[in-house]
Amino acid sequence: MALLVRLLPVALALALGPAATLGGPARSPYQLVLQHSRLRGRQHGPNVCAVQKLIGTNKKYFTNCKQWYQRKICGKSTVISYECCPGYEKVPGEKGCPAALPLSNLYETLGVVGSTTTQLYTDRTEKLRPEMEGPGSFTIFAPSNEAWASLPAEVLDSLVSNVNIELLNALRYHMVNRRVLTDELKHGMALTSMYQNSDIQIHHYPNGIVTVNCARLLKADHHATNGVVHLIDKVISTITNNIQQIIEIEDTFETLRAAVAASGLNTLLEGDGQFTLLAPTNEAFEKIPAETLNRILGDPEALRDLLNNHILKSAMCAEAIVAGMSVETLEGTTLEVGCSGDMLTINGKAIISNKDVLATNGVIHFIDELLIPDSAKTLFELAAESDVSTAVDLFRQAGLGVHLSGKERLTLLAPLNSVFKDGTPTIDARTKNLLLNHMIKDQLASKYLYHGQTLDTLGGKKLRVFVYRNSLCIENSCIAAHDKRGRYGTLFTMDRMLTPPMGTVMDVLKGDNRFSMLVAAIQSAGLTEMLNREGVYTVFAPTNEAFQAMPPGELNKLLGNAKELANILKYHIGDEILVSGGIGALVRLKSLQGDKLEVSSKNNVVNVNKEPVAEVDIMATNGVVYAISSVLQPPAVRPQERGDELADSALEIFRQASAYSRAAQTSVKLAPVYQRLLERMKH
């Protein structure tokens, strides 16, 4: 007899097919989760499943790998218990659950699986028990005892007061006239019930949860001689209305009803398919500023985007949510749907006031807050929820707000709030013009920008696009976050204020007194024309102090040899434009001299050949200038001699330098240098 008991599970598994065995292929998410629960429980004996129980409730879940380690359901703690897997039972004196449950008819199986109340109500009808005990093949989605006990008293009274009509019909709606196992329960399918052929909606989610009209399947695949029993956590009722019809009859959807009619989405919501509607109540619409709401309601495209952002692409019952998950809307955005205890959350907010209102083509959750997608927002509205509010306030103060709230196709280059941690610039004509150059005359997407592209601004400038391995920059400013694409405008979040180019490299150097000696050297070396024409250069520009810091002998030799001077200066010029935001940890930049410069960035400090850069990103039309405090030496150059006197050509260069910068001669720092040079020139 003991041997027969031990062989029963094996015989049953073989009869039911490979999916019923641990080693067989798991054909569905539910079976995968059940298999994981079985693996976690095997140390306690054969056919033992680990079950997570929500503390303080009777809710139990077979556990998947993620839940096993987190030990939480909807943010609430769970405890692990070990129970017999579905279809098995304990044997006194034996470890685990070695015996398969005895096969009996459906009626008797109801009592075995914990649905004695369903069994009791079946007894009260005249016709149902003989069917459950007789020949045939049926599926029963049997409510647990707790499910019946949780029915409102008036509902239960109406059922039991008319057992041969109301109760019989309710029970028949839980039945299907064939055996259906979990591997056949596909997401979005409809099963025909035994009550007037009414549909039962099935959803089988990737996390292993199966719902039947949004009731969760607790234990599945309890086989009987004439069918199969699935235990569910609710008493289900027939579904008669589609989503559009529910919107029409609910008073709280008056504004939504008008919006759906204006958008033309009523055809979708009354058609076939399976959707989830996060249905905003009248209260949700009332929370939106009247100006914003009127703008959206008056714009058919924005209105359609708004409503599509409230429609999920498949039916999502509340019981399927045990942790956060990303779901896509018809509008194309992603919402984070989660739960906190018994409350569902959208993007972390508990805004669902009524859940799981079933329709023939999906499920409705009532929400008390409007989910406005970026595609229905103005630039002002996009910025209000981003880290660029300080910049946008500057645009408003400068009188440029009309560009951010109208129908103009624009891309706004908005610096992060952190850029202004030391204060904001004074609003004057120069600042206003600078802000205008942060507005591109088209609605762009950063993923379509390409290296060397030029962009026209409202301020009349042409800005260049630079694409690097890990950054995308417009002039000296690089994109710091994903685009926000609004109704007419797109928001690019930038890492600094943009500096439009104000002339060629030579113009930049001549306009800055710090580089007067460098300008003279460039002219002496014959490089002026190159740095004035079109090109792409990165110039590491030594300041006057950098030249003065050189030993006199080295400086004498350098300035006395035009060819060597040109060679050294070309070593300071890279053959492409590299702004500081594109540097990363280390970039080896080829110089016009041929050797490579090592440019690195750490803690917002840029170094070239391990020497710190004094100022970065001085933008020019044909390149970018970095101010440096030392003269760079190519790897092959080694100083051979030193002298105390400057060559005649060196004196000539300094004469030119002094001519370019009279102010430098009178400066406190540079005056002694020029004085010594003039004294030497007299001898």
PDB file of C-alpha atoms in Angstrom, residues 258-369:
ATOM      1  CA  ALA A 258     -16.671  65.224 -23.876  1.00  0.00           C
ATOM      2  CA  ALA A 259     -12.919  64.917 -24.464  1.00  0.00           C
ATOM      3  CA  VAL A 260     -13.243  61.428 -25.955  1.00  0.00           C
ATOM      4  CA  ALA A 261     -16.009  62.610 -28.293  1.00  0.00           C
ATOM      5  CA  ALA A 262     -13.940  65.612 -29.417  1.00  0.00           C
ATOM      6  CA  SER A 263     -10.876  63.439 -30.071  1.00  0.00           C
ATOM      7  CA  GLY A 264     -12.686  60.712 -32.004  1.00  0.00           C
ATOM      8  CA  LEU A 265     -11.343  57.978 -29.726  1.00  0.00           C
ATOM      9  CA  ASN A 266     -14.820  56.624 -28.962  1.00  0.00           C
ATOM     10  CA  THR A 267     -14.488  54.210 -31.900  1.00  0.00           C
ATOM     11  CA  LEU A 268     -11.384  52.673 -30.317  1.00  0.00           C
ATOM     12  CA  LEU A 269     -12.936  52.451 -26.855  1.00  0.00           C
ATOM     13  CA  GLU A 270     -16.059  50.680 -28.055  1.00  0.00           C
ATOM     14  CA  GLY A 271     -14.233  48.282 -30.384  1.00  0.00           C
ATOM     15  CA  ASP A 272     -12.509  44.946 -29.964  1.00  0.00           C
ATOM     16  CA  GLY A 273      -9.159  44.490 -28.268  1.00  0.00           C
ATOM     17  CA  GLN A 274      -7.980  44.596 -24.689  1.00  0.00           C
ATOM     18  CA  PHE A 275      -6.915  47.905 -23.142  1.00  0.00           C
ATOM     19  CA  THR A 276      -6.466  49.502 -19.752  1.00  0.00           C
ATOM     20  CA  LEU A 277      -8.018  52.943 -19.410  1.00  0.00           C
ATOM     21  CA  LEU A 278      -6.624  55.101 -16.617  1.00  0.00           C
ATOM     22  CA  ALA A 279      -9.787  57.145 -16.612  1.00  0.00           C
ATOM     23  CA  PRO A 280      -9.422  60.695 -15.239  1.00  0.00           C
ATOM     24  CA  THR A 281     -12.387  61.802 -13.180  1.00  0.00           C
ATOM     25  CA  ASN A 282     -13.964  65.242 -13.334  1.00  0.00           C
ATOM     26  CA  GLU A 283     -11.871  66.124 -10.294  1.00  0.00           C
ATOM     27  CA  ALA A 284      -8.675  65.265 -12.178  1.00  0.00           C
ATOM     28  CA  PHE A 285      -9.511  67.738 -14.948  1.00  0.00           C
ATOM     29  CA  GLU A 286     -10.409  70.432 -12.414  1.00  0.00           C
ATOM     30  CA  LYS A 287      -6.910  70.304 -10.898  1.00  0.00           C
ATOM     31  CA  ILE A 288      -5.321  71.531 -14.151  1.00  0.00           C
ATOM     32  CA  PRO A 289      -4.903  75.321 -14.644  1.00  0.00           C
ATOM     33  CA  ALA A 290      -7.743  76.581 -16.827  1.00  0.00           C
ATOM     34  CA  GLU A 291      -5.346  78.078 -19.393  1.00  0.00           C
ATOM     35  CA  THR A 292      -3.551  74.749 -19.870  1.00  0.00           C
ATOM     36  CA  LEU A 293      -6.758  72.729 -19.978  1.00  0.00           C
ATOM     37  CA  ASN A 294      -8.436  75.038 -22.493  1.00  0.00           C
ATOM     38  CA  ARG A 295      -5.341  74.979 -24.705  1.00  0.00           C
ATOM     39  CA  ILE A 296      -5.297  71.179 -24.781  1.00  0.00           C
ATOM     40  CA  LEU A 297      -9.046  70.789 -25.250  1.00  0.00           C
ATOM     41  CA  GLY A 298      -8.872  73.254 -28.140  1.00  0.00           C
ATOM     42  CA  ASP A 299      -6.031  71.432 -29.878  1.00  0.00           C
ATOM     43  CA  PRO A 300      -7.186  68.101 -31.418  1.00  0.00           C
ATOM     44  CA  GLU A 301      -3.668  66.663 -31.682  1.00  0.00           C
ATOM     45  CA  ALA A 302      -2.700  67.573 -28.130  1.00  0.00           C
ATOM     46  CA  LEU A 303      -6.024  66.250 -26.864  1.00  0.00           C
ATOM     47  CA  ARG A 304      -5.546  62.947 -28.640  1.00  0.00           C
ATOM     48  CA  ASP A 305      -2.028  62.639 -27.204  1.00  0.00           C
ATOM     49  CA  LEU A 306      -3.415  63.385 -23.741  1.00  0.00           C
ATOM     50  CA  LEU A 307      -6.075  60.693 -23.925  1.00  0.00           C
ATOM     51  CA  ASN A 308      -3.759  58.126 -25.537  1.00  0.00           C
ATOM     52  CA  ASN A 309      -1.414  58.664 -22.599  1.00  0.00           C
ATOM     53  CA  HIS A 310      -4.176  57.259 -20.383  1.00  0.00           C
ATOM     54  CA  ILE A 311      -4.613  54.064 -22.422  1.00  0.00           C
ATOM     55  CA  LEU A 312      -2.316  51.097 -21.853  1.00  0.00           C
ATOM     56  CA  LYS A 313      -1.762  48.648 -24.684  1.00  0.00           C
ATOM     57  CA  SER A 314      -3.141  45.655 -22.787  1.00  0.00           C
ATOM     58  CA  ALA A 315      -5.463  44.944 -19.898  1.00  0.00           C
ATOM     59  CA  MET A 316      -3.731  45.377 -16.554  1.00  0.00           C
ATOM     60  CA  CYS A 317      -5.633  44.076 -13.545  1.00  0.00           C
ATOM     61  CA  ALA A 318      -4.671  45.334 -10.092  1.00  0.00           C
ATOM     62  CA  GLU A 319      -3.915  41.808  -8.853  1.00  0.00           C
ATOM     63  CA  ALA A 320      -1.169  41.492 -11.480  1.00  0.00           C
ATOM     64  CA  ILE A 321       0.852  44.278  -9.845  1.00  0.00           C
ATOM     65  CA  VAL A 322       3.091  42.953  -7.084  1.00  0.00           C
ATOM     66  CA  ALA A 323       6.000  45.332  -7.749  1.00  0.00           C
ATOM     67  CA  GLY A 324       6.806  48.237 -10.043  1.00  0.00           C
ATOM     68  CA  MET A 325       6.720  47.650 -13.783  1.00  0.00           C
ATOM     69  CA  SER A 326       7.061  49.830 -16.867  1.00  0.00           C
ATOM     70  CA  VAL A 327       4.112  49.833 -19.249  1.00  0.00           C
ATOM     71  CA  GLU A 328       3.716  51.616 -22.561  1.00  0.00           C
ATOM     72  CA  THR A 329       0.752  53.812 -23.444  1.00  0.00           C
ATOM     73  CA  LEU A 330      -0.848  54.245 -26.848  1.00  0.00           C
ATOM     74  CA  GLU A 331       0.823  57.672 -26.955  1.00  0.00           C
ATOM     75  CA  GLY A 332       4.208  55.967 -26.787  1.00  0.00           C
ATOM     76  CA  THR A 333       5.322  57.097 -23.346  1.00  0.00           C
ATOM     77  CA  THR A 334       6.228  54.763 -20.501  1.00  0.00           C
ATOM     78  CA  LEU A 335       4.395  54.826 -17.180  1.00  0.00           C
ATOM     79  CA  GLU A 336       5.654  53.224 -13.991  1.00  0.00           C
ATOM     80  CA  VAL A 337       2.779  51.192 -12.586  1.00  0.00           C
ATOM     81  CA  GLY A 338       3.337  49.952  -9.068  1.00  0.00           C
ATOM     82  CA  CYS A 339       1.630  49.332  -5.777  1.00  0.00           C
ATOM     83  CA  SER A 340       1.908  50.248  -2.153  1.00  0.00           C
ATOM     84  CA  GLY A 341      -0.036  47.862   0.024  1.00  0.00           C
ATOM     85  CA  ASP A 342      -3.549  47.745  -1.417  1.00  0.00           C
ATOM     86  CA  MET A 343      -3.095  50.945  -3.425  1.00  0.00           C
ATOM     87  CA  LEU A 344      -2.026  51.074  -7.048  1.00  0.00           C
ATOM     88  CA  THR A 345       0.424  53.804  -8.007  1.00  0.00           C
ATOM     89  CA  ILE A 346       1.181  55.577 -11.277  1.00  0.00           C
ATOM     90  CA  ASN A 347       4.680  57.079 -11.484  1.00  0.00           C
ATOM     91  CA  GLY A 348       4.958  56.654  -7.740  1.00  0.00           C
ATOM     92  CA  LYS A 349       1.682  58.449  -6.921  1.00  0.00           C
ATOM     93  CA  ALA A 350      -1.337  56.779  -5.328  1.00  0.00           C
ATOM     94  CA  ILE A 351      -3.846  58.458  -7.653  1.00  0.00           C
ATOM     95  CA  ILE A 352      -6.127  55.485  -8.438  1.00  0.00           C
ATOM     96  CA  SER A 353      -9.404  55.875  -6.570  1.00  0.00           C
ATOM     97  CA  ASN A 354     -11.297  52.886  -8.009  1.00  0.00           C
ATOM     98  CA  LYS A 355      -9.709  49.878  -9.645  1.00  0.00           C
ATOM     99  CA  ASP A 356     -10.651  46.905 -11.787  1.00  0.00           C
ATOM    100  CA  VAL A 357     -13.885  48.115 -13.361  1.00  0.00           C
ATOM    101  CA  LEU A 358     -14.211  45.453 -16.034  1.00  0.00           C
ATOM    102  CA  ALA A 359     -15.315  46.003 -19.610  1.00  0.00           C
ATOM    103  CA  THR A 360     -15.715  43.597 -22.508  1.00  0.00           C
ATOM    104  CA  ASN A 361     -12.619  45.128 -24.107  1.00  0.00           C
ATOM    105  CA  GLY A 362     -10.455  45.761 -21.081  1.00  0.00           C
ATOM    106  CA  VAL A 363     -10.342  47.234 -17.622  1.00  0.00           C
ATOM    107  CA  ILE A 364     -10.805  50.737 -16.206  1.00  0.00           C
ATOM    108  CA  HIS A 365      -9.042  52.287 -13.222  1.00  0.00           C
ATOM    109  CA  PHE A 366     -10.383  55.650 -12.029  1.00  0.00           C
ATOM    110  CA  ILE A 367      -7.613  58.224 -11.442  1.00  0.00           C
ATOM    111  CA  ASP A 368      -7.767  61.600  -9.711  1.00  0.00           C
ATOM    112  CA  GLU A 369      -4.840  63.236 -11.499  1.00  0.00           C
TER     113      GLU A 369
END
